[in-house]
Coordinates of N, CA and C in Angstrom, one line a residue:
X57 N -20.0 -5.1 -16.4 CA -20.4 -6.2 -15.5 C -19.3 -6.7 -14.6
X58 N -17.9 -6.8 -14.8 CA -17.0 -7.3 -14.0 C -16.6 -6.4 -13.3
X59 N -16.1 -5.0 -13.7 CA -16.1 -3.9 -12.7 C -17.5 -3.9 -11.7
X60 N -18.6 -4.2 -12.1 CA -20.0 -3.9 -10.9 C -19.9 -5.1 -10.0
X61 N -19.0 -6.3 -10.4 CA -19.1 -7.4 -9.4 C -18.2 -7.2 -8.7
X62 N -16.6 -6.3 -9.2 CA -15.6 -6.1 -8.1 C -16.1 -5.0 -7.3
X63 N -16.7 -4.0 -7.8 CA -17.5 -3.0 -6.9 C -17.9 -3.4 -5.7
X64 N -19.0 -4.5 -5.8 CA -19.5 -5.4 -5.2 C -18.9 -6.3 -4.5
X65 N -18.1 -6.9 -4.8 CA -17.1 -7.6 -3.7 C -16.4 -6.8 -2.8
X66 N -15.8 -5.1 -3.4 CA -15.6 -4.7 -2.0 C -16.3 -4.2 -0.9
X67 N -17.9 -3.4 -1.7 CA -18.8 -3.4 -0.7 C -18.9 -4.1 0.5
X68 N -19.0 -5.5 -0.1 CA -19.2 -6.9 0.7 C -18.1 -7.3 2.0
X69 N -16.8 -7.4 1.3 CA -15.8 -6.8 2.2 C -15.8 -6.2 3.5
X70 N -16.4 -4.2 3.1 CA -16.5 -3.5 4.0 C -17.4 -3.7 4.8
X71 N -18.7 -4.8 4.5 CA -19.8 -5.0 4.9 C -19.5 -5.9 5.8
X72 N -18.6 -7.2 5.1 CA -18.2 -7.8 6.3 C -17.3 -7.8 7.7
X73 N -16.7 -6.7 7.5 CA -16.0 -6.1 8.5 C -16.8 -5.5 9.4
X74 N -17.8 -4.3 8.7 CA -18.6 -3.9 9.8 C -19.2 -5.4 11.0
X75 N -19.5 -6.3 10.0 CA -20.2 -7.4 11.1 C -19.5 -7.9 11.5
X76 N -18.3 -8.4 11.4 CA -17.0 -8.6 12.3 C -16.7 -7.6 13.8
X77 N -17.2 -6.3 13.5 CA -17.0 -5.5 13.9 C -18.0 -5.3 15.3
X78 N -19.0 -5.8 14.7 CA -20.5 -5.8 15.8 C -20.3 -7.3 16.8
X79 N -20.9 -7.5 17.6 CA -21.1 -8.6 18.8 C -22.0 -9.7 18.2
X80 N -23.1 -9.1 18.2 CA -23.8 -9.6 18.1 C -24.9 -8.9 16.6
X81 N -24.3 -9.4 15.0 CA -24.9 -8.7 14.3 C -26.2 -9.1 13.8
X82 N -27.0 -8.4 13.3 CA -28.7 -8.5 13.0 C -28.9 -9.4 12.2
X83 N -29.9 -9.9 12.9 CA -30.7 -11.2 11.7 C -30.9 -10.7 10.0
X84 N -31.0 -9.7 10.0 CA -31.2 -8.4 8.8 C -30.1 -8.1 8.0
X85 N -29.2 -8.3 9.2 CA -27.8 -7.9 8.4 C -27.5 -9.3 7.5
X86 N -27.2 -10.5 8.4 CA -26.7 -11.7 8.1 C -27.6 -12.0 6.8
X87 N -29.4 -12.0 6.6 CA -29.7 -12.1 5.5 C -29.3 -11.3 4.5
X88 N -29.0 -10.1 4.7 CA -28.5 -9.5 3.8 C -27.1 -9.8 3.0
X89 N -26.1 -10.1 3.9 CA -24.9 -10.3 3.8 C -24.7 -11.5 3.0
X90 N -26.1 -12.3 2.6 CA -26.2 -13.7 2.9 C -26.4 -13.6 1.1
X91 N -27.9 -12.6 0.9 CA -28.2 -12.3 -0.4 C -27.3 -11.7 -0.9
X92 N -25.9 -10.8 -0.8 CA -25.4 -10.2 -1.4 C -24.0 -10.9 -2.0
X93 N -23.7 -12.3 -1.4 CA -23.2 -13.3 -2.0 C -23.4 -14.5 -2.9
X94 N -24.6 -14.7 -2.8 CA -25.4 -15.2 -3.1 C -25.4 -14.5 -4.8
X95 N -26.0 -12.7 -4.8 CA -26.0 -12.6 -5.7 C -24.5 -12.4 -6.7
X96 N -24.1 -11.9 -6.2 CA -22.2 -12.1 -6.3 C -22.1 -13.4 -7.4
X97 N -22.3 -14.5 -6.6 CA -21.8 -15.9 -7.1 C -22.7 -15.9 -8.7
X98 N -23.8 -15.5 -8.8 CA -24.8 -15.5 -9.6 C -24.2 -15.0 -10.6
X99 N -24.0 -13.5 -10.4 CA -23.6 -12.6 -11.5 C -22.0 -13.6 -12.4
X100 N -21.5 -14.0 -11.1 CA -20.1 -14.5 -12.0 C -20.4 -15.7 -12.3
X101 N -21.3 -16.7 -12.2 CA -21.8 -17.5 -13.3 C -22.2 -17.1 -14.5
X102 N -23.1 -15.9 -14.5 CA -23.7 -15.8 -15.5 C -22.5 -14.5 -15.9
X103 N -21.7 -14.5 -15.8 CA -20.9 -13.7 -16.8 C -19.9 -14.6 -17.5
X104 N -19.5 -16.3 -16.8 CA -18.9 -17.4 -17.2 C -19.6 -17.6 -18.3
X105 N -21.0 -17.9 -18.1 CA -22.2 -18.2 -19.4 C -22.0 -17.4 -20.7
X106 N -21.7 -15.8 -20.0 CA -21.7 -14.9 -21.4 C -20.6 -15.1 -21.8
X107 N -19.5 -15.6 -21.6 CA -18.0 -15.7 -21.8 C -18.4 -16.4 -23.2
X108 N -19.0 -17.6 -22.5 CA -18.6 -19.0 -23.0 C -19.5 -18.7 -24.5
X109 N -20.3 -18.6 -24.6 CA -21.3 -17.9 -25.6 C -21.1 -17.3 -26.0
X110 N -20.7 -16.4 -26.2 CA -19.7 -15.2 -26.8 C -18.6 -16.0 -27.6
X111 N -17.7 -16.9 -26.9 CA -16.8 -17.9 -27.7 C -17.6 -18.8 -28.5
X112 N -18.7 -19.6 -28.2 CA -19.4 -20.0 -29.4 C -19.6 -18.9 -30.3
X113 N -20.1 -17.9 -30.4 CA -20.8 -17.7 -31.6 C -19.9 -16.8 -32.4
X114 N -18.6 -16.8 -31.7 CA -17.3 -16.2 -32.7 C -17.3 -17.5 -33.4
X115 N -17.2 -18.4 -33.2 CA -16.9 -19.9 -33.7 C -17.6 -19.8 -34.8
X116 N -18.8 -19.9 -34.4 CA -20.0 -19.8 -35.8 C -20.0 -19.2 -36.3
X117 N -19.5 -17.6 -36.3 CA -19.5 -16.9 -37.5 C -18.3 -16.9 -38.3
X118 N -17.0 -17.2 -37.8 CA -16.1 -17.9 -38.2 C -16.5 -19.0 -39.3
X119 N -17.3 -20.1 -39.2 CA -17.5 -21.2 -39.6 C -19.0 -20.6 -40.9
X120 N -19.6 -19.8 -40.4 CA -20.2 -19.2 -41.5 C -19.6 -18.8 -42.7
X121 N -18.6 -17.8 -42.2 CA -17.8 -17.1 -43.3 C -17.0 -18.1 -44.0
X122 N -16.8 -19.5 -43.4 CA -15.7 -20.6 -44.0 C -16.8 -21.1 -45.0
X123 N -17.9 -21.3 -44.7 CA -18.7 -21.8 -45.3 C -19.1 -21.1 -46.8
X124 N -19.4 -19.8 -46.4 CA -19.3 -18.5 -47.4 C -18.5 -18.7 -48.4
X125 N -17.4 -18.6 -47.8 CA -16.1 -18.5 -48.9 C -15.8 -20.1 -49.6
X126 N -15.9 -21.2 -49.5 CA -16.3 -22.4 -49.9 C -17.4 -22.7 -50.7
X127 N -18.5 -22.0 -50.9 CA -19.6 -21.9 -51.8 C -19.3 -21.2 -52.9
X128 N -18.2 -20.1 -52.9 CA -17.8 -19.3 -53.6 C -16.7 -19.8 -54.4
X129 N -15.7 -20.2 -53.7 CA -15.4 -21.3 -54.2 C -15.7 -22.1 -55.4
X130 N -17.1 -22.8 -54.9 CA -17.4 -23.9 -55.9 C -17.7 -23.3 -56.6
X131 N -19.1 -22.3 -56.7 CA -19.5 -21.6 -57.4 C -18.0 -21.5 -58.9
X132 N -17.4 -20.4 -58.1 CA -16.1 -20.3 -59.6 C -15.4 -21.4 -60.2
X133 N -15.3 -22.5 -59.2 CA -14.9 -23.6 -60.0 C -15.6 -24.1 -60.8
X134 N -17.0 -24.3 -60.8 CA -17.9 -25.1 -61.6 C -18.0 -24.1 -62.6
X135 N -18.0 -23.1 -62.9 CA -17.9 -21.9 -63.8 C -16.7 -22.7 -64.7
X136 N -15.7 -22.3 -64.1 CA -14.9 -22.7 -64.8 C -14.5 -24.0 -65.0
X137 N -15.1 -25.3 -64.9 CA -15.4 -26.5 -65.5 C -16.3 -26.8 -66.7
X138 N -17.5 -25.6 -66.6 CA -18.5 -25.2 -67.6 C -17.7 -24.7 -68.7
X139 N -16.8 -23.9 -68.5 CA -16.2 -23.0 -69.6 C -15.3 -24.3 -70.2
X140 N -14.5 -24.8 -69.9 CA -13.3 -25.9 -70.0 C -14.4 -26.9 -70.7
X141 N -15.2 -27.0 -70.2 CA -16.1 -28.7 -70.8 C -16.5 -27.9 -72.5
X142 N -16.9 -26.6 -72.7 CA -17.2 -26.2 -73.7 C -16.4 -25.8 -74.6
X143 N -14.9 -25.6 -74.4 CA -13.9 -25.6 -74.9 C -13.5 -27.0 -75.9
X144 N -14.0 -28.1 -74.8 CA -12.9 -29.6 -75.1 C -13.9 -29.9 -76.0
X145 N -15.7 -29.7 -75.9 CA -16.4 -29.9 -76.9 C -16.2 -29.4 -78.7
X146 N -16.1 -27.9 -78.4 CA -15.7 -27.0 -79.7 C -14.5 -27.6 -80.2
X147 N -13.0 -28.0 -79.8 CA -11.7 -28.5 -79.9 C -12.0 -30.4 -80.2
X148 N -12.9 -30.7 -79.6 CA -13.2 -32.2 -80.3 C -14.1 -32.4 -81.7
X149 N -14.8 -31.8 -81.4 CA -15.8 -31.3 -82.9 C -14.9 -30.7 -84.1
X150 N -13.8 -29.7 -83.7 CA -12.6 -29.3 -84.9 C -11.4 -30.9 -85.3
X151 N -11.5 -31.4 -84.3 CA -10.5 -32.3 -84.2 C -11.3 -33.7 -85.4
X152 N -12.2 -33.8 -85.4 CA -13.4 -34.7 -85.9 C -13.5 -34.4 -87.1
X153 N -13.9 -32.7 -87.2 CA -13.9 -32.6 -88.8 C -12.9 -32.7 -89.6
X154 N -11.1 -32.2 -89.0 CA -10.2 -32.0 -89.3 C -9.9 -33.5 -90.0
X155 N -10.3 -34.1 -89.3 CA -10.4 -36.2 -89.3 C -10.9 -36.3 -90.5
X156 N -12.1 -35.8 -90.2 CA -13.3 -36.3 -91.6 C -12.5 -35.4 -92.9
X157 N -11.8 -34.2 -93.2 CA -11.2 -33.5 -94.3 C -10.1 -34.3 -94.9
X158 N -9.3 -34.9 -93.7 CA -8.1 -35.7 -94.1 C -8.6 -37.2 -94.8
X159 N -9.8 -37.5 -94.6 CA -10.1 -39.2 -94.9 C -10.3 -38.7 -96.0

């Protein structure tokens, strides 16, 4: 796309010189000359647009994958809160009987 618009800009260029070149150039030419700037400006908007969009949605998959990996995250932490909470239960219950043997 940006090589076809520099393509195109020198086209335009040599296009414009030819009409520089003429006295009096054609109503045909000038609309021509007219559309082919016209579409020029067009294309490099809309290659600004694809820039810019292209930078969003690296963002978001970025922000996906943050998200991703943060679920995963919790995921193993609460795992391992579950394991720890049934530890302190079994180790309180020994602690209790060990109580109840000594009284």
């Amino acid at each position: 796309p940006a090589s076809a618009a520099r393509a195109e800009a020198v086209g335009l260029r040599r296009r414009l010189s030819e009409l520089a070149g003429d006295k009096a150039p054609q109503l045909t030419d000038l609309v021509a000359s007219a559309l082919h700037e016209e579409r020029n400006a067009y294309e490099q908007q809309s290659l600004k647009a694809l820039r810019v969009l292209e930078a969003k949605d690296a963002v978001l998959f970025s922000r996906e994958r943050e998200v991703a990996e943060a679920r995963a995250d919790i995921g193993a932490a609460q795992t391992t809160l579950t394991a720890t909470r049934r530890e302190l239960d079994l180790t309180e219950g020994k602690l209790i009987a060990s109580l109840d043997e000594t009284s």
